[in-house]
mmCIF file of C-alpha atoms in Angstrom:
data_model
loop_
_atom_site.group_PDB
_atom_site.id
_atom_site.type_symbol
_atom_site.label_atom_id
_atom_site.label_comp_id
_atom_site.label_asym_id
_atom_site.label_seq_id
_atom_site.Cartn_x
_atom_site.Cartn_y
_atom_site.Cartn_z
ATOM 1 C CA UNK A 1 59.838 99.434 -42.620
ATOM 2 C CA UNK A 2 63.538 99.442 -43.984
ATOM 3 C CA UNK A 3 66.387 97.237 -43.017
ATOM 4 C CA UNK A 4 69.668 98.735 -40.929
ATOM 5 C CA UNK A 5 72.599 99.103 -42.823
ATOM 6 C CA UNK A 6 75.404 97.542 -41.115
ATOM 7 C CA UNK A 7 78.111 97.417 -43.743
ATOM 8 C CA UNK A 8 78.427 99.243 -47.110
ATOM 9 C CA UNK A 9 81.487 99.579 -49.428
ATOM 10 C CA UNK A 10 81.859 100.009 -53.357
ATOM 11 C CA UNK A 11 81.100 96.177 -53.919
ATOM 12 C CA UNK A 12 78.499 95.198 -51.512
ATOM 13 C CA UNK A 13 75.949 96.469 -48.869
ATOM 14 C CA UNK A 14 74.734 94.292 -45.764
ATOM 15 C CA UNK A 15 71.463 95.190 -44.346
ATOM 16 C CA UNK A 16 69.514 93.492 -41.297
ATOM 17 C CA UNK A 17 65.854 93.619 -41.466
ATOM 18 C CA UNK A 18 63.761 92.827 -38.363
ATOM 19 C CA UNK A 19 59.937 92.922 -38.398
ATOM 20 C CA UNK A 20 57.990 92.691 -35.228
ATOM 21 C CA UNK A 21 54.782 90.991 -35.032
ATOM 22 C CA UNK A 22 52.246 93.059 -37.807
ATOM 23 C CA UNK A 23 55.031 94.807 -39.318
ATOM 24 C CA UNK A 24 55.774 94.928 -43.011
ATOM 25 C CA UNK A 25 58.369 95.922 -45.450
ATOM 26 C CA UNK A 26 58.282 96.508 -49.249
ATOM 27 C CA UNK A 27 61.449 97.276 -51.019
ATOM 28 C CA UNK A 28 62.440 97.583 -54.710
ATOM 29 C CA UNK A 29 66.089 96.407 -55.078
ATOM 30 C CA UNK A 30 68.241 98.658 -57.008
ATOM 31 C CA UNK A 31 71.069 95.909 -56.978
ATOM 32 C CA UNK A 32 70.955 91.965 -57.462
ATOM 33 C CA UNK A 33 70.358 91.032 -53.709
ATOM 34 C CA UNK A 34 70.720 87.894 -51.683
ATOM 35 C CA UNK A 35 67.946 87.778 -49.030
ATOM 36 C CA UNK A 36 68.680 85.356 -46.052
ATOM 37 C CA UNK A 37 66.510 84.219 -43.571
ATOM 38 C CA UNK A 38 67.689 84.268 -39.656
ATOM 39 C CA UNK A 39 65.515 81.815 -37.872
ATOM 40 C CA UNK A 40 62.082 80.703 -38.813
ATOM 41 C CA UNK A 41 59.562 83.240 -39.937
ATOM 42 C CA UNK A 42 56.170 83.049 -40.788
ATOM 43 C CA UNK A 43 54.885 85.651 -43.838
ATOM 44 C CA UNK A 44 51.458 85.938 -45.261
ATOM 45 C CA UNK A 45 52.734 83.255 -48.016
ATOM 46 C CA UNK A 46 53.470 80.937 -45.355
ATOM 47 C CA UNK A 47 56.540 79.676 -43.022
ATOM 48 C CA UNK A 48 59.973 80.703 -43.972
ATOM 49 C CA UNK A 49 62.576 78.228 -42.941
ATOM 50 C CA UNK A 50 65.956 79.205 -40.933
ATOM 51 C CA UNK A 51 68.589 79.800 -43.411
ATOM 52 C CA UNK A 52 66.480 79.942 -46.441
ATOM 53 C CA UNK A 53 68.194 82.024 -49.260
ATOM 54 C CA UNK A 54 66.284 83.968 -51.791
ATOM 55 C CA UNK A 55 67.838 85.857 -54.768
ATOM 56 C CA UNK A 56 66.505 89.195 -56.154
ATOM 57 C CA UNK A 57 67.329 90.438 -59.600
ATOM 58 C CA UNK A 58 68.006 94.194 -59.556
ATOM 59 C CA UNK A 59 64.744 96.501 -59.967
ATOM 60 C CA UNK A 60 62.886 93.377 -58.451
ATOM 61 C CA UNK A 61 60.440 94.004 -55.413
ATOM 62 C CA UNK A 62 59.980 92.200 -52.367
ATOM 63 C CA UNK A 63 57.045 92.379 -49.892
ATOM 64 C CA UNK A 64 57.156 90.899 -46.494
ATOM 65 C CA UNK A 65 54.591 90.987 -43.958
ATOM 66 C CA UNK A 66 55.257 89.279 -40.245
ATOM 67 C CA UNK A 67 52.087 87.495 -39.571
ATOM 68 C CA UNK A 68 53.700 85.782 -36.454
ATOM 69 C CA UNK A 69 52.120 86.795 -33.034
ATOM 70 C CA UNK A 70 55.253 86.274 -30.731
ATOM 71 C CA UNK A 71 58.351 86.561 -32.956
ATOM 72 C CA UNK A 72 60.446 88.440 -35.064
ATOM 73 C CA UNK A 73 60.979 87.995 -38.681
ATOM 74 C CA UNK A 74 64.504 88.694 -39.866
ATOM 75 C CA UNK A 75 66.463 88.684 -42.894
ATOM 76 C CA UNK A 76 70.016 89.711 -43.783
ATOM 77 C CA UNK A 77 70.032 91.368 -47.187
ATOM 78 C CA UNK A 78 73.567 91.128 -49.298
ATOM 79 C CA UNK A 79 73.234 93.787 -52.166
ATOM 80 C CA UNK A 80 75.774 93.265 -54.901
ATOM 81 C CA UNK A 81 76.771 96.718 -56.258
ATOM 82 C CA UNK A 82 78.997 95.819 -59.198
ATOM 83 C CA UNK A 83 79.351 92.932 -61.642
ATOM 84 C CA UNK A 84 81.520 89.994 -61.225
ATOM 85 C CA UNK A 85 85.280 90.846 -61.395
ATOM 86 C CA UNK A 86 85.825 87.433 -62.907
ATOM 87 C CA UNK A 87 84.313 85.038 -65.710
ATOM 88 C CA UNK A 88 82.896 81.996 -64.450
ATOM 89 C CA UNK A 89 85.202 80.118 -66.405
ATOM 90 C CA UNK A 90 88.024 82.124 -64.632
ATOM 91 C CA UNK A 91 86.204 81.750 -61.098
ATOM 92 C CA UNK A 92 86.358 77.929 -61.619
ATOM 93 C CA UNK A 93 90.142 77.848 -62.470
ATOM 94 C CA UNK A 94 90.815 79.696 -59.321
ATOM 95 C CA UNK A 95 88.919 77.428 -57.293
ATOM 96 C CA UNK A 96 90.233 74.260 -58.815
ATOM 97 C CA UNK A 97 93.942 75.530 -58.344
ATOM 98 C CA UNK A 98 93.532 76.309 -54.728
ATOM 99 C CA UNK A 99 96.002 74.356 -52.357
ATOM 100 C CA UNK A 100 93.185 73.352 -49.802
ATOM 101 C CA UNK A 101 89.448 72.911 -49.789
ATOM 102 C CA UNK A 102 87.529 76.152 -51.041
ATOM 103 C CA UNK A 103 84.472 75.122 -49.038
ATOM 104 C CA UNK A 104 84.833 78.024 -46.720
ATOM 105 C CA UNK A 105 81.647 77.360 -44.687
ATOM 106 C CA UNK A 106 79.784 74.128 -43.441
ATOM 107 C CA UNK A 107 77.212 74.161 -46.138
ATOM 108 C CA UNK A 108 76.840 75.986 -49.569
ATOM 109 C CA UNK A 109 73.372 77.212 -49.681
ATOM 110 C CA UNK A 110 73.440 79.032 -53.194
ATOM 111 C CA UNK A 111 75.556 80.037 -56.231
ATOM 112 C CA UNK A 112 75.174 82.038 -59.200
ATOM 113 C CA UNK A 113 77.351 84.201 -61.460
ATOM 114 C CA UNK A 114 77.590 86.703 -58.803
ATOM 115 C CA UNK A 115 78.371 84.946 -55.642
ATOM 116 C CA UNK A 116 78.853 81.913 -53.467
ATOM 117 C CA UNK A 117 76.748 81.588 -50.407
ATOM 118 C CA UNK A 118 77.823 79.652 -47.532
ATOM 119 C CA UNK A 119 76.362 78.880 -44.211
ATOM 120 C CA UNK A 120 79.071 78.589 -41.514
ATOM 121 C CA UNK A 121 77.558 77.025 -38.395
ATOM 122 C CA UNK A 122 79.857 75.327 -35.586
ATOM 123 C CA UNK A 123 77.923 73.532 -32.785
ATOM 124 C CA UNK A 124 79.777 73.032 -29.382
ATOM 125 C CA UNK A 125 82.794 71.649 -29.618
ATOM 126 C CA UNK A 126 82.763 71.306 -33.280
ATOM 127 C CA UNK A 127 85.452 72.334 -35.927
ATOM 128 C CA UNK A 128 88.539 70.508 -37.265
ATOM 129 C CA UNK A 129 91.785 72.655 -37.350
ATOM 130 C CA UNK A 130 93.236 69.778 -39.231
ATOM 131 C CA UNK A 131 90.994 70.545 -42.160
ATOM 132 C CA UNK A 132 91.664 74.090 -43.538
ATOM 133 C CA UNK A 133 89.649 75.835 -45.911
ATOM 134 C CA UNK A 134 91.337 78.424 -48.609
ATOM 135 C CA UNK A 135 89.862 81.763 -49.204
ATOM 136 C CA UNK A 136 90.442 82.783 -52.857
ATOM 137 C CA UNK A 137 87.648 84.999 -53.511
ATOM 138 C CA UNK A 138 86.524 88.492 -51.735
ATOM 139 C CA UNK A 139 84.311 87.722 -49.016
ATOM 140 C CA UNK A 140 82.030 89.213 -46.239
ATOM 141 C CA UNK A 141 80.362 87.796 -43.186
ATOM 142 C CA UNK A 142 77.966 88.444 -40.573
ATOM 143 C CA UNK A 143 77.545 86.896 -37.017
ATOM 144 C CA UNK A 144 73.731 86.180 -36.582
ATOM 145 C CA UNK A 145 74.184 85.449 -33.057
ATOM 146 C CA UNK A 146 76.905 86.035 -30.564
ATOM 147 C CA UNK A 147 80.014 83.682 -31.217
ATOM 148 C CA UNK A 148 83.781 83.288 -31.115
ATOM 149 C CA UNK A 149 86.015 81.293 -33.504
ATOM 150 C CA UNK A 150 89.320 80.127 -32.738
ATOM 151 C CA UNK A 151 91.587 80.306 -36.077
ATOM 152 C CA UNK A 152 94.391 77.544 -36.704
ATOM 153 C CA UNK A 153 97.185 78.028 -39.704
ATOM 154 C CA UNK A 154 96.931 76.118 -42.891
ATOM 155 C CA UNK A 155 99.186 73.216 -40.891
ATOM 156 C CA UNK A 156 96.805 73.258 -37.814
ATOM 157 C CA UNK A 157 99.019 75.582 -35.710
ATOM 158 C CA UNK A 158 96.860 77.393 -33.168
ATOM 159 C CA UNK A 159 96.835 80.926 -32.390
ATOM 160 C CA UNK A 160 96.113 82.459 -35.869
ATOM 161 C CA UNK A 161 93.038 84.359 -34.272
ATOM 162 C CA UNK A 162 90.482 84.450 -31.626
ATOM 163 C CA UNK A 163 87.497 86.328 -33.121
ATOM 164 C CA UNK A 164 84.884 87.146 -30.727
ATOM 165 C CA UNK A 165 81.789 88.457 -32.262
ATOM 166 C CA UNK A 166 78.205 90.116 -31.248
ATOM 167 C CA UNK A 167 75.052 89.422 -33.325
ATOM 168 C CA UNK A 168 75.364 91.627 -36.257
ATOM 169 C CA UNK A 169 79.023 92.265 -36.554
ATOM 170 C CA UNK A 170 80.095 92.279 -40.084
ATOM 171 C CA UNK A 171 83.598 91.854 -41.487
ATOM 172 C CA UNK A 172 84.811 92.219 -45.247
ATOM 173 C CA UNK A 173 87.905 90.629 -46.712
ATOM 174 C CA UNK A 174 89.781 91.530 -49.976
ATOM 175 C CA UNK A 175 91.604 88.587 -51.445
ATOM 176 C CA UNK A 176 94.411 89.403 -53.918
ATOM 177 C CA UNK A 177 94.920 87.750 -57.083
ATOM 178 C CA UNK A 178 97.206 84.443 -56.893
ATOM 179 C CA UNK A 179 95.705 83.769 -53.304
ATOM 180 C CA UNK A 180 94.758 80.349 -54.551
ATOM 181 C CA UNK A 181 98.395 79.503 -54.618
ATOM 182 C CA UNK A 182 99.322 80.893 -51.235
ATOM 183 C CA UNK A 183 98.775 78.932 -48.163
ATOM 184 C CA UNK A 184 98.532 81.902 -45.902
ATOM 185 C CA UNK A 185 95.063 82.563 -47.167
ATOM 186 C CA UNK A 186 94.009 79.197 -45.792
ATOM 187 C CA UNK A 187 92.967 78.541 -42.068
ATOM 188 C CA UNK A 188 91.397 76.070 -40.066
ATOM 189 C CA UNK A 189 88.546 77.090 -37.512
ATOM 190 C CA UNK A 190 86.906 75.775 -34.303
ATOM 191 C CA UNK A 191 84.005 77.001 -31.999
ATOM 192 C CA UNK A 192 85.762 78.930 -29.391
ATOM 193 C CA UNK A 193 82.802 78.733 -26.906
ATOM 194 C CA UNK A 194 81.740 75.677 -24.754
ATOM 195 C CA UNK A 195 78.230 76.934 -24.393
ATOM 196 C CA UNK A 196 77.052 78.474 -27.526
ATOM 197 C CA UNK A 197 76.974 77.646 -31.436
ATOM 198 C CA UNK A 198 78.874 80.014 -33.904
ATOM 199 C CA UNK A 199 76.497 81.159 -36.250
ATOM 200 C CA UNK A 200 77.975 83.006 -39.543
ATOM 201 C CA UNK A 201 76.437 83.813 -42.677
ATOM 202 C CA UNK A 202 79.153 84.259 -45.388
ATOM 203 C CA UNK A 203 78.797 85.387 -49.132
ATOM 204 C CA UNK A 204 81.904 85.259 -51.466
ATOM 205 C CA UNK A 205 81.710 87.571 -54.563
ATOM 206 C CA UNK A 206 83.265 86.471 -58.039
#
């Protein structure tokens, strides 16, 4: 079985793989790829933890077999279609020069020369609008469950955005050179629902 392509541009392709019990997938990746587990899964190699991240080099092969009897094995794949725009040294310089924190999620799960991979999960009532994060790299994110995020300006003023998303919604953002010095590319966030967590997987491209 092959994944469903949800988003595709010149730099990245985002796909959603869902294997029902007994189904399998075998894929050779043409590009370097982040594979990201959604919820717990069970493969022939053993249990796969929720949010487990794997990195596949280009031309490498992945085989998955859902051996669970009553649950879907789901992964989101981020295929990185181009070499990094910047050197590691330049990327570090941009990150260090940012006005606000460049921790654009709640936990950084993986980083290499291509990308930074962030889990962004806010429980009910979570999120501190007074602690903005600063976007200085192009990025893409996917909601892996229905969710709502309320955006606050870098100074804590509410009303920047009210983003309501369904499971599988993908958003891409181009970030211009010099954004690290511009507070307009920083914002705070808070879970907008009082009955659901906000679950987002986010990948920054270097």
